[in-house]
Tab-separated table of C-alpha atoms and ligand atoms in Angstrom:
chain	number	residue	atom	x	y	z
A	89	MET	CA	44.510	41.409	6.306
A	90	SER	CA	42.058	43.507	8.262
A	91	THR	CA	40.020	42.240	11.192
A	92	ILE	CA	36.505	43.179	12.191
A	93	TYR	CA	38.027	45.626	14.669
A	94	ASP	CA	39.393	47.650	11.778
A	95	ARG	CA	35.869	48.257	10.504
A	96	GLY	CA	32.922	50.313	11.680
A	97	ALA	CA	32.874	53.331	13.950
A	98	PRO	CA	31.973	54.053	17.576
A	99	GLY	CA	28.257	53.676	18.205
A	100	ARG	CA	27.516	51.709	15.048
A	101	ARG	CA	25.321	48.635	15.634
A	102	ALA	CA	24.302	45.591	13.584
A	103	VAL	CA	21.008	45.052	15.416
A	104	ALA	CA	18.746	47.352	17.380
A	105	LEU	CA	17.856	45.712	20.688
A	106	PRO	CA	14.712	46.681	22.616
A	107	ALA	CA	15.297	49.068	25.493
A	108	LEU	CA	16.024	47.508	28.898
A	109	GLN	CA	13.066	47.108	31.267
A	110	ASN	CA	15.181	47.920	34.291
A	111	SER	CA	17.832	50.518	34.421
A	112	GLU	CA	21.427	49.437	34.045
A	113	GLU	CA	21.981	50.440	37.677
A	114	GLU	CA	19.254	48.114	38.922
A	115	LEU	CA	20.647	45.230	36.936
A	116	LEU	CA	24.152	45.830	38.200
A	117	LEU	CA	22.960	45.708	41.795
A	118	GLU	CA	22.362	41.995	41.419
A	119	LEU	CA	25.978	41.376	40.439
A	120	PRO	CA	28.593	41.198	43.206
A	121	PRO	CA	30.920	44.177	42.787
A	122	ALA	CA	33.968	41.920	42.394
A	123	LEU	CA	32.475	40.406	39.246
A	124	ARG	CA	31.648	43.729	37.574
A	125	ARG	CA	33.960	44.882	34.829
A	126	ARG	CA	35.472	48.315	35.155
A	127	ASN	CA	35.496	49.165	31.468
A	128	PRO	CA	33.005	48.184	28.815
A	129	PRO	CA	34.141	45.209	26.709
A	130	ARG	CA	36.005	46.037	23.523
A	131	LEU	CA	33.482	44.741	21.018
A	132	PRO	CA	33.508	45.566	17.336
A	133	GLU	CA	31.030	48.315	16.469
A	134	VAL	CA	29.814	47.594	12.970
A	135	SER	CA	26.661	47.896	10.905
A	136	GLN	CA	24.795	44.798	9.769
A	137	PRO	CA	26.169	44.799	6.205
A	138	GLU	CA	29.693	45.199	7.576
A	139	LEU	CA	29.090	42.258	9.882
A	140	VAL	CA	27.638	40.044	7.159
A	141	ARG	CA	30.449	40.914	4.764
A	142	HIS	CA	33.072	40.172	7.379
A	143	TYR	CA	31.825	36.651	8.044
A	144	THR	CA	31.067	35.945	4.397
A	145	GLU	CA	34.610	36.946	3.465
A	146	LEU	CA	35.961	34.659	6.164
A	147	SER	CA	33.835	31.750	4.954
A	148	ARG	CA	35.149	32.244	1.415
A	149	MET	CA	38.712	31.891	2.673
A	150	ASN	CA	37.861	28.467	3.964
A	151	TYR	CA	38.566	25.483	1.759
A	152	GLY	CA	36.446	22.387	2.173
A	153	VAL	CA	34.914	19.514	0.276
A	154	ASP	CA	31.937	21.767	-0.457
A	155	THR	CA	34.208	24.187	-2.311
A	156	GLY	CA	36.649	21.924	-4.117
A	157	PHE	CA	38.719	18.784	-4.537
A	158	TYR	CA	40.402	17.653	-1.329
A	159	PRO	CA	42.754	14.755	-2.146
A	160	LEU	CA	44.251	14.353	1.333
A	161	GLY	CA	45.657	10.814	1.363
A	162	SER	CA	44.571	8.501	4.200
A	163	CYS	CA	41.855	10.951	5.240
A	164	THR	CA	39.002	10.108	2.827
A	165	MET	CA	37.774	13.670	2.433
A	166	LYS	CA	34.804	12.654	0.339
A	167	TYR	CA	31.565	14.461	-0.230
A	168	ASN	CA	28.984	13.653	2.427
A	169	PRO	CA	25.325	13.820	1.424
A	170	LYS	CA	23.473	16.747	2.999
A	171	LEU	CA	20.491	14.513	3.744
A	172	HIS	CA	22.459	13.020	6.621
A	173	GLU	CA	22.826	16.444	8.194
A	174	ASP	CA	19.050	16.858	8.135
A	175	LEU	CA	18.637	13.474	9.790
A	176	ALA	CA	21.247	14.151	12.476
A	177	ARG	CA	19.466	17.408	13.287
A	178	LEU	CA	16.012	15.875	13.771
A	179	PRO	CA	14.956	17.113	17.218
A	180	GLY	CA	14.176	13.549	18.321
A	181	PHE	CA	17.872	12.745	17.863
A	182	SER	CA	19.705	15.993	18.553
A	183	GLY	CA	17.589	16.966	21.559
A	184	LEU	CA	17.960	13.714	23.505
A	185	HIS	CA	19.468	13.895	26.958
A	186	PRO	CA	22.249	11.300	27.236
A	187	LEU	CA	21.074	10.195	30.667
A	188	LEU	CA	17.538	9.250	29.609
A	189	PRO	CA	16.591	5.803	30.903
A	190	PRO	CA	16.428	3.145	28.140
A	191	GLU	CA	12.637	2.986	28.190
A	192	GLU	CA	12.511	6.653	27.165
A	193	CYS	CA	14.998	6.450	24.274
A	194	GLN	CA	14.087	3.200	22.545
A	195	GLY	CA	14.408	4.846	19.122
A	196	ALA	CA	17.975	5.983	19.740
A	197	LEU	CA	18.944	2.579	21.122
A	198	ALA	CA	17.372	0.986	18.042
A	199	VAL	CA	19.589	3.183	15.818
A	200	LEU	CA	22.699	2.155	17.739
A	201	TRP	CA	21.762	-1.512	17.861
A	202	GLU	CA	20.918	-1.662	14.165
A	203	LEU	CA	24.118	0.124	13.176
A	204	GLY	CA	26.086	-2.317	15.342
A	205	GLU	CA	24.396	-5.286	13.656
A	206	LEU	CA	25.077	-3.883	10.197
A	207	LEU	CA	28.739	-3.198	10.989
A	208	GLN	CA	29.143	-6.753	12.261
A	209	GLY	CA	27.663	-8.052	9.018
A	210	ILE	CA	29.726	-5.740	6.802
A	211	THR	CA	32.967	-6.684	8.580
A	212	GLY	CA	32.134	-10.358	9.150
A	213	MET	CA	32.810	-10.130	12.883
A	214	PRO	CA	30.446	-11.163	15.689
A	215	GLY	CA	30.957	-8.391	18.274
A	216	VAL	CA	30.936	-4.587	18.242
A	217	THR	CA	31.325	-1.479	20.382
A	218	LEU	CA	30.253	1.935	19.148
A	219	GLN	CA	31.841	3.874	21.988
A	220	PRO	CA	35.220	5.008	20.576
A	221	ALA	CA	35.150	8.607	19.377
A	222	ALA	CA	37.727	8.373	16.578
A	223	GLY	CA	39.958	5.972	14.708
A	224	ALA	CA	42.861	6.363	17.108
A	225	HIS	CA	40.465	5.854	20.019
A	226	GLY	CA	39.276	2.643	18.339
A	227	GLU	CA	42.897	1.509	18.123
A	228	LEU	CA	43.411	2.211	21.795
A	229	THR	CA	40.237	0.281	22.625
A	230	GLY	CA	41.416	-2.588	20.436
A	231	MET	CA	44.783	-2.707	22.162
A	232	LEU	CA	43.029	-2.715	25.560
A	233	LEU	CA	40.949	-5.678	24.381
A	234	LEU	CA	44.080	-7.500	23.246
A	235	LYS	CA	45.739	-6.854	26.581
A	236	ARG	CA	42.722	-8.028	28.584
A	237	TRP	CA	42.476	-11.176	26.444
A	238	LEU	CA	46.137	-11.978	27.158
A	239	GLU	CA	45.750	-11.326	30.902
A	240	ASP	CA	42.698	-13.553	31.052
A	241	ARG	CA	44.715	-16.367	29.495
A	242	GLY	CA	47.671	-15.760	31.761
A	243	GLU	CA	49.848	-14.846	28.794
A	244	THR	CA	51.321	-11.639	30.127
A	245	GLY	CA	54.712	-12.547	28.650
A	246	ARG	CA	53.364	-11.489	25.269
A	247	THR	CA	54.462	-7.869	25.284
A	248	LYS	CA	55.332	-7.096	21.663
A	249	VAL	CA	53.120	-5.738	18.911
A	250	LEU	CA	54.416	-5.982	15.339
A	251	LEU	CA	53.897	-3.007	13.051
A	252	PRO	CA	54.879	-2.586	9.389
A	253	ASP	CA	57.102	0.440	8.772
A	254	SER	CA	54.366	1.873	6.532
A	255	ALA	CA	51.898	2.041	9.449
A	256	HIS	CA	49.833	5.113	10.261
A	257	GLY	CA	51.475	6.965	13.152
A	258	THR	CA	48.537	6.426	15.468
A	259	ASN	CA	49.078	2.631	15.390
A	260	PRO	CA	52.388	2.468	17.267
A	261	ALA	CA	51.181	5.233	19.578
A	262	SER	CA	48.079	3.237	20.541
A	263	ALA	CA	50.057	0.046	21.158
A	264	ALA	CA	52.613	1.911	23.247
A	265	MET	CA	49.959	3.689	25.331
A	266	VAL	CA	48.627	0.330	26.460
A	267	GLY	CA	52.132	-0.732	27.433
A	268	PHE	CA	53.134	-2.908	24.497
A	269	THR	CA	56.579	-2.714	22.958
A	270	VAL	CA	56.404	-1.821	19.284
A	271	VAL	CA	58.499	-3.851	16.846
A	272	SER	CA	58.821	-2.417	13.341
A	273	LEU	CA	58.486	-4.792	10.373
A	274	PRO	CA	60.212	-3.804	7.131
A	275	SER	CA	58.212	-3.604	3.911
A	276	ASP	CA	59.522	-5.555	0.949
A	277	ARG	CA	60.096	-4.225	-2.566
A	278	ARG	CA	56.414	-4.659	-3.366
A	279	GLY	CA	55.486	-2.302	-0.514
A	280	MET	CA	53.952	-5.164	1.467
A	281	VAL	CA	54.842	-6.971	4.678
A	282	ASP	CA	58.061	-8.933	4.221
A	283	LEU	CA	56.939	-12.464	5.064
A	284	GLU	CA	60.406	-13.701	5.967
A	285	ALA	CA	60.888	-10.788	8.359
A	286	LEU	CA	57.481	-11.519	9.864
A	287	LYS	CA	58.396	-15.160	10.457
A	288	ARG	CA	61.608	-14.117	12.179
A	289	ALA	CA	59.783	-11.616	14.410
A	290	LEU	CA	57.088	-14.042	15.590
A	291	GLY	CA	57.616	-15.810	18.882
A	292	PRO	CA	56.215	-16.475	22.366
A	293	ASP	CA	56.613	-12.798	23.314
A	294	VAL	CA	54.405	-11.484	20.482
A	295	ALA	CA	50.903	-10.277	21.399
A	296	GLY	CA	49.862	-9.581	17.844
A	297	ILE	CA	50.187	-7.526	14.698
A	298	MET	CA	48.590	-4.215	13.678
A	299	LEU	CA	48.011	-4.010	9.951
A	300	THR	CA	46.525	-1.192	7.926
A	301	VAL	CA	44.495	-2.826	5.171
A	302	PRO	CA	45.057	-1.720	2.492
A	303	ASN	CA	48.270	-0.167	3.732
A	304	THR	CA	49.250	3.483	3.616
A	305	LEU	CA	50.762	3.022	0.143
A	306	GLY	CA	47.248	2.116	-0.991
A	307	ILE	CA	48.446	-1.453	-1.609
A	308	PHE	CA	46.471	-4.452	-0.489
A	309	GLU	CA	48.521	-7.098	1.333
A	310	GLU	CA	48.370	-9.931	-1.177
A	311	ASP	CA	49.590	-12.392	1.451
A	312	ILE	CA	46.958	-11.356	3.970
A	313	LEU	CA	45.700	-14.896	4.612
A	314	GLU	CA	49.207	-16.199	5.131
A	315	ILE	CA	50.025	-13.286	7.443
A	316	THR	CA	47.026	-13.825	9.717
A	317	GLU	CA	47.621	-17.580	9.717
A	318	LEU	CA	51.257	-17.091	10.728
A	319	VAL	CA	50.345	-14.702	13.550
A	320	HIS	CA	47.563	-16.954	14.847
A	321	GLY	CA	49.890	-19.951	14.597
A	322	ALA	CA	52.353	-18.134	16.832
A	323	GLY	CA	49.625	-17.439	19.423
A	324	GLY	CA	49.018	-13.765	18.617
A	325	LEU	CA	45.990	-11.808	17.407
A	326	CYS	CA	45.515	-9.676	14.302
A	327	TYR	CA	44.413	-6.050	14.531
A	328	PHE	CA	43.312	-4.458	11.249
A	329	ASP	CA	43.243	-0.673	10.983
A	330	GLY	CA	40.058	-0.113	8.980
A	331	ALA	CA	40.447	3.588	8.255
A	332	ASN	CA	40.880	2.607	4.600
A	333	PHE	CA	37.731	0.491	4.521
A	334	ASN	CA	36.293	2.411	1.563
A	335	ALA	CA	38.832	0.478	-0.541
A	336	TYR	CA	36.941	-2.808	-0.238
A	337	LEU	CA	33.601	-1.934	1.316
A	338	GLY	CA	30.957	-4.462	0.334
A	339	ARG	CA	33.482	-6.670	-1.475
A	340	ALA	CA	35.561	-8.365	1.209
A	341	ARG	CA	35.328	-8.684	4.978
A	342	PRO	CA	38.172	-8.386	7.465
A	343	GLY	CA	36.601	-11.177	9.532
A	344	ASP	CA	37.034	-13.550	6.582
A	345	MET	CA	40.697	-12.580	6.286
A	346	GLY	CA	41.515	-13.461	9.870
A	347	ALA	CA	41.102	-10.128	11.634
A	348	ASP	CA	40.358	-10.369	15.363
A	349	ILE	CA	39.962	-6.646	15.997
A	350	PHE	CA	38.949	-4.050	13.425
A	351	HIS	CA	38.259	-0.362	13.782
A	352	ILE	CA	36.126	1.646	11.395
A	353	ASN	CA	36.329	5.397	10.922
A	354	LEU	CA	32.664	6.259	10.503
A	355	HIS	CA	33.714	9.822	9.658
A	356	LYS	CA	35.832	8.601	6.757
A	357	THR	CA	34.042	5.650	5.209
A	358	PHE	CA	30.484	6.195	6.398
A	359	SER	CA	29.848	9.847	5.694
A	360	THR	CA	30.367	12.354	8.461
A	361	PRO	CA	32.017	15.631	7.482
A	362	HIS	CA	35.403	15.822	9.175
A	363	GLY	CA	38.608	17.744	9.088
A	364	GLY	CA	37.485	20.430	11.507
A	365	GLY	CA	38.416	18.384	14.543
A	366	GLY	CA	35.382	16.190	14.983
A	367	PRO	CA	33.258	14.735	16.234
A	368	GLY	CA	33.970	11.401	14.625
A	369	ALA	CA	33.454	7.805	15.619
A	370	GLY	CA	35.682	4.738	15.623
A	371	PRO	CA	33.557	1.647	16.287
A	372	VAL	CA	35.437	-1.592	16.828
A	373	THR	CA	34.268	-5.011	15.663
A	374	VAL	CA	35.815	-8.163	17.124
A	375	SER	CA	36.012	-11.920	16.676
A	376	GLU	CA	34.213	-14.347	19.003
A	377	ALA	CA	37.181	-14.706	21.360
A	378	LEU	CA	37.126	-11.002	22.255
A	379	VAL	CA	33.393	-10.463	22.754
A	380	PRO	CA	33.544	-10.933	26.583
A	381	TYR	CA	35.991	-8.026	26.915
A	382	LEU	CA	34.015	-5.395	24.957
A	383	PRO	CA	33.218	-2.098	26.722
A	384	VAL	CA	30.094	-1.768	28.862
A	385	PRO	CA	27.272	-1.166	28.507
A	386	GLY	CA	26.412	-3.265	25.476
A	387	ILE	CA	23.165	-2.548	23.674
A	388	VAL	CA	21.032	-5.674	23.385
A	389	ARG	CA	17.636	-6.486	21.962
A	390	ARG	CA	15.222	-8.493	24.099
A	391	GLY	CA	12.063	-9.182	22.101
A	392	ASP	CA	11.131	-5.819	20.629
A	393	ARG	CA	12.826	-3.817	23.419
A	394	PHE	CA	16.368	-2.490	23.571
A	395	GLU	CA	18.286	-2.622	26.820
A	396	LEU	CA	21.690	-1.805	28.225
A	397	ASP	CA	23.751	-4.834	29.191
A	398	TRP	CA	26.109	-4.154	32.099
A	399	ASP	CA	26.631	-7.828	32.867
A	400	ARG	CA	30.047	-8.251	31.285
A	401	PRO	CA	32.388	-9.140	34.147
A	402	LYS	CA	35.448	-9.366	31.891
A	403	SER	CA	34.810	-6.038	30.137
A	404	VAL	CA	37.584	-3.470	29.718
A	405	GLY	CA	35.040	-0.994	31.108
A	406	ARG	CA	33.846	2.202	29.538
A	407	VAL	CA	35.971	3.957	26.936
A	408	HIS	CA	33.609	6.903	26.351
A	409	PRO	CA	30.693	8.479	28.203
A	410	TYR	CA	27.211	7.312	27.144
A	411	HIS	CA	27.295	5.548	23.777
A	412	GLY	CA	29.937	7.449	21.828
A	413	ASN	CA	29.142	10.227	19.383
A	414	PHE	CA	25.547	9.345	18.680
A	415	LEU	CA	24.822	11.695	15.787
A	416	VAL	CA	27.747	10.252	13.823
A	417	ALA	CA	26.069	6.872	14.216
A	418	VAL	CA	22.808	8.340	12.880
A	419	ARG	CA	24.587	9.529	9.741
A	420	ALA	CA	26.372	6.196	9.268
A	421	LEU	CA	23.134	4.235	9.573
A	422	ALA	CA	21.467	6.541	7.048
A	423	TYR	CA	24.403	6.084	4.677
A	424	ILE	CA	24.379	2.284	4.892
A	425	LEU	CA	20.596	2.008	4.534
A	426	THR	CA	20.541	4.453	1.622
A	427	LEU	CA	23.301	2.657	-0.284
A	428	GLY	CA	22.467	-0.965	0.485
A	429	ASP	CA	24.772	-3.800	-0.563
A	430	GLU	CA	24.973	-2.706	-4.183
A	431	GLY	CA	25.658	0.926	-3.304
A	432	MET	CA	28.470	-0.009	-0.928
A	433	ARG	CA	30.084	-2.085	-3.665
A	434	GLU	CA	29.896	0.972	-5.909
A	435	VAL	CA	31.644	3.058	-3.235
A	436	SER	CA	34.698	0.816	-3.223
A	437	ALA	CA	34.658	0.400	-7.005
A	438	GLY	CA	34.576	4.174	-7.449
A	439	ALA	CA	37.319	4.820	-4.896
A	440	VAL	CA	39.663	2.274	-6.484
A	441	LEU	CA	38.912	3.312	-10.054
A	442	ALA	CA	39.505	7.005	-9.278
A	443	ALA	CA	42.846	6.298	-7.591
A	444	ASN	CA	44.160	4.115	-10.413
A	445	TYR	CA	42.914	6.527	-13.080
A	446	LEU	CA	44.643	9.477	-11.433
A	447	LYS	CA	47.826	7.471	-10.916
A	448	ALA	CA	47.847	6.582	-14.623
A	449	LEU	CA	47.577	10.283	-15.521
A	450	LEU	CA	50.599	11.195	-13.405
A	451	GLN	CA	53.042	8.314	-13.390
A	452	ASP	CA	55.072	9.422	-16.410
A	453	VAL	CA	55.840	12.753	-14.717
A	454	TYR	CA	56.124	11.848	-11.026
A	455	ARG	CA	58.037	8.880	-9.667
A	456	VAL	CA	55.979	5.960	-8.370
A	457	PRO	CA	58.195	4.226	-5.815
A	458	TYR	CA	55.898	1.215	-5.354
A	459	ASP	CA	54.269	0.719	-8.708
A	460	ARG	CA	51.368	-1.684	-8.372
A	461	LEU	CA	47.658	-1.713	-8.907
A	462	VAL	CA	46.449	0.332	-5.964
A	463	LYS	CA	43.266	0.447	-3.953
A	464	HIS	CA	41.780	3.768	-2.819
A	465	GLU	CA	44.963	5.884	-2.803
A	466	PHE	CA	48.479	6.013	-4.194
A	467	VAL	CA	51.820	7.532	-3.304
A	468	LEU	CA	54.075	9.493	-5.650
A	469	SER	CA	57.440	11.066	-4.986
A	470	GLY	CA	58.196	14.707	-5.681
A	471	ALA	CA	61.937	13.935	-5.811
A	472	GLY	CA	63.891	14.690	-8.964
A	473	LEU	CA	61.503	17.241	-10.450
A	474	GLY	CA	64.010	20.047	-10.691
A	475	GLU	CA	66.947	21.797	-9.092
A	476	GLY	CA	66.263	22.115	-5.349
A	477	ILE	CA	62.543	21.478	-5.754
A	478	ARG	CA	60.845	19.672	-2.906
A	479	THR	CA	57.393	18.186	-2.523
A	480	LEU	CA	56.497	21.080	-0.234
A	481	ASP	CA	57.088	23.476	-3.166
A	482	VAL	CA	54.897	21.380	-5.444
A	483	VAL	CA	51.903	21.405	-3.111
A	484	LYS	CA	52.260	25.091	-2.248
A	485	ARG	CA	52.078	25.791	-5.971
A	486	LEU	CA	49.061	23.495	-6.261
A	487	MET	CA	47.163	25.968	-4.086
A	488	ASP	CA	47.622	28.600	-6.815
A	489	TYR	CA	45.768	26.225	-9.126
A	490	GLY	CA	42.861	26.128	-6.663
A	491	PHE	CA	43.372	22.676	-5.187
A	492	HIS	CA	43.802	21.513	-1.630
A	493	PRO	CA	47.207	19.819	-1.340
A	494	PRO	CA	47.411	16.073	-0.837
A	495	THR	CA	49.049	14.554	2.241
A	496	ILE	CA	52.829	15.008	2.057
A	497	TYR	CA	55.906	13.378	3.617
A	498	PHE	CA	53.851	10.340	4.617
A	499	PRO	CA	54.248	7.374	4.568
A	500	LEU	CA	57.763	7.792	5.873
A	501	ILE	CA	59.214	5.033	3.681
A	502	VAL	CA	58.770	7.182	0.541
A	503	PRO	CA	61.151	10.134	0.165
A	504	GLU	CA	59.347	13.386	-0.725
A	505	ALA	CA	56.016	11.560	-0.603
A	506	LEU	CA	52.769	12.840	-2.101
A	507	MET	CA	49.884	10.701	-0.903
A	508	ILE	CA	46.781	11.159	-3.000
A	509	GLU	CA	43.288	9.883	-2.247
A	510	PRO	CA	40.720	11.088	-4.767
A	511	THR	CA	37.727	9.246	-3.174
A	512	GLU	CA	34.703	7.914	-5.013
A	513	THR	CA	32.756	11.158	-5.046
A	514	GLU	CA	34.718	13.174	-7.629
A	515	PRO	CA	33.718	13.361	-11.304
A	516	LYS	CA	36.277	12.517	-13.995
A	517	GLU	CA	36.595	16.189	-15.057
A	518	VAL	CA	37.893	17.138	-11.604
A	519	LEU	CA	40.475	14.336	-11.646
A	520	ASP	CA	41.571	15.440	-15.136
A	521	ALA	CA	41.955	19.057	-14.032
A	522	PHE	CA	43.909	18.054	-10.931
A	523	ALA	CA	46.271	15.871	-12.986
A	524	GLU	CA	46.711	18.691	-15.503
A	525	ALA	CA	47.680	21.061	-12.667
A	526	LEU	CA	50.247	18.620	-11.250
A	527	ARG	CA	51.677	18.063	-14.739
A	528	ALA	CA	51.930	21.820	-15.322
A	529	ILE	CA	53.725	22.191	-11.978
A	530	ALA	CA	56.238	19.514	-12.965
A	531	ARG	CA	56.982	21.574	-16.118
A	532	GLU	CA	57.313	24.756	-14.066
A	533	ALA	CA	59.713	22.960	-11.732
A	534	ARG	CA	62.132	22.601	-14.641
A	535	GLU	CA	61.510	25.905	-16.413
A	536	ASP	CA	60.842	28.359	-13.580
A	537	PRO	CA	61.703	26.775	-10.225
A	538	GLN	CA	61.498	30.135	-8.438
A	539	LEU	CA	57.777	30.203	-9.166
A	540	LEU	CA	57.388	27.081	-7.038
A	541	LYS	CA	59.796	28.212	-4.348
A	542	GLU	CA	57.749	31.372	-3.772
A	543	ALA	CA	54.315	29.767	-3.995
A	544	PRO	CA	51.564	30.136	-2.976
A	545	HIS	CA	51.026	33.458	-4.720
A	546	GLY	CA	47.278	33.898	-4.401
A	547	THR	CA	46.512	33.102	-0.761
A	548	PRO	CA	45.841	35.634	2.035
A	549	VAL	CA	49.098	34.600	3.698
A	550	ARG	CA	52.096	33.195	1.834
A	551	ARG	CA	54.561	30.704	3.286
A	552	LEU	CA	54.463	30.539	7.021
A	553	ASP	CA	57.143	29.410	9.374
A	554	GLU	CA	55.134	26.336	10.238
A	555	ALA	CA	57.374	25.157	13.068
A	556	ARG	CA	57.225	28.568	14.712
A	557	ALA	CA	53.483	28.824	14.184
A	558	VAL	CA	53.102	25.634	16.204
A	559	ARG	CA	55.637	26.487	18.895
A	560	GLU	CA	54.622	30.095	19.398
A	561	PRO	CA	51.012	30.361	18.325
A	562	ARG	CA	49.712	33.912	18.519
A	563	LEU	CA	45.991	33.532	18.459
A	564	ARG	CA	44.927	36.801	20.102
A	565	ILE	CA	44.689	40.325	18.880
A	566	GLN	CA	46.705	42.606	21.130
A	567	PHE	CA	45.014	45.889	22.023
A	568	GLU	CA	46.731	48.858	23.501
A	569	LYS	CA	45.757	49.314	27.139
A	570	SER	CA	43.008	51.902	27.562
B	299	LIG	C1	42.768	8.525	9.873
B	299	LIG	C2	43.506	7.307	10.190
B	299	LIG	C3	43.648	6.896	11.525
B	299	LIG	C4	43.209	7.727	12.698
B	299	LIG	O1	41.843	8.018	12.717
B	299	LIG	P1	41.306	9.305	13.520
B	299	LIG	O2	39.829	9.207	13.395
B	299	LIG	O3	41.882	10.495	12.828
B	299	LIG	O4	41.779	9.180	14.926
B	299	LIG	C5	44.286	5.702	11.755
B	299	LIG	N1	44.781	4.959	10.766
B	299	LIG	C6	44.672	5.339	9.465
B	299	LIG	C7	45.236	4.455	8.385
B	299	LIG	C8	44.033	6.521	9.131
B	299	LIG	O5	43.937	6.899	7.862
């Protein structure tokens, strides 16, 4: 593949700049000699069409939700309405200085306050913080709240956090970062928490449980009420990972199921484009018992004014500068207000219907290790498709069919896992075409396994040594010394 440096010719320019007012010499005089470069920078010298073509070609090599289906399990790569981008770019929002005093940013505080109120209502929980910048950051905040709650009650002997073996990897990491010991709970044959194992694990040293609801197999814990009752009965609290909230949005509330702490990925469920590294937002809602420990400052309404509330002596403190990633909150508020109650119910209905439809189209060809009615995603296994064929081969071949691969090798309890989340925003024709591609690949695995082993065939680069790419990233172009 050629780079922009391989194009153009010396002296060629994409734009003609007006001549300098002062001579180059005069300008240089103002720069200390030590800071002046000895040689001119090595910039590409290209004409405007060459420049435009270069960047347009690059943009066409990118794959995103705006170009095609993106069934990355657990990530909710759904289509996000463009209207929200317009709103987030309104100068009154995007141009605000984060240090403005409250009286000069009442509108922004109103957005944050209203979003907080709505999230409390949607989750059925009476406290909220919008500060965390991502789901994992919400988990960390939640674990800090749990720890502070225990300290305040003098229960520092509760050092263990229970985690199902299907948990998202960030869950045990967050618990461990706060100093808890992680205890793994086995899943039963249904792919749910094994109640007997839970009962055995509970005791006076248990701080709480972290549950992904629905779990990473896309299965809703049918015993959820019994689980939260057992944990509460043993003196612990229940953390729900809400990254999969699109599975029951508008239909059920974690607060009603016994959750004490719940994080929401605004960038997954509530419409902020993600996948490029952020920004996101991971607000946390909490039960009554945890409200005193929430981060400062809180945003409160007094009459028709919005103020910052620093008077929270038991608070865990700040977890993010200012109020978190504000423009993500703007998009989320727009999304909730646009959809309303009925629209949010349609989101979860669509997500669940799409996942079960796609699973039905594939389950005679791919193994389904935990075969139940699923929520927003499902997990297949690529094992047993053909001689020496692995899931990695299947998804590399999928790229030749023009699809982004699903999540693979996660959750860890499924060998050769393919974790597929279609989301609620894809039309039936796309799901049909995706299923047809996966079915064709299963046939190829038997008839022409080499085709899979050598895939992808149509991408700018073929199979990379992924481990080496991570360990020895070469991200610079090396020039010969001149
Ligand atoms: C995405 C995800 C997270 C982490 O959220 P980030 O915003 O990526 O930090 C945690 N748990 C589950 C189940 C997820 O899907």
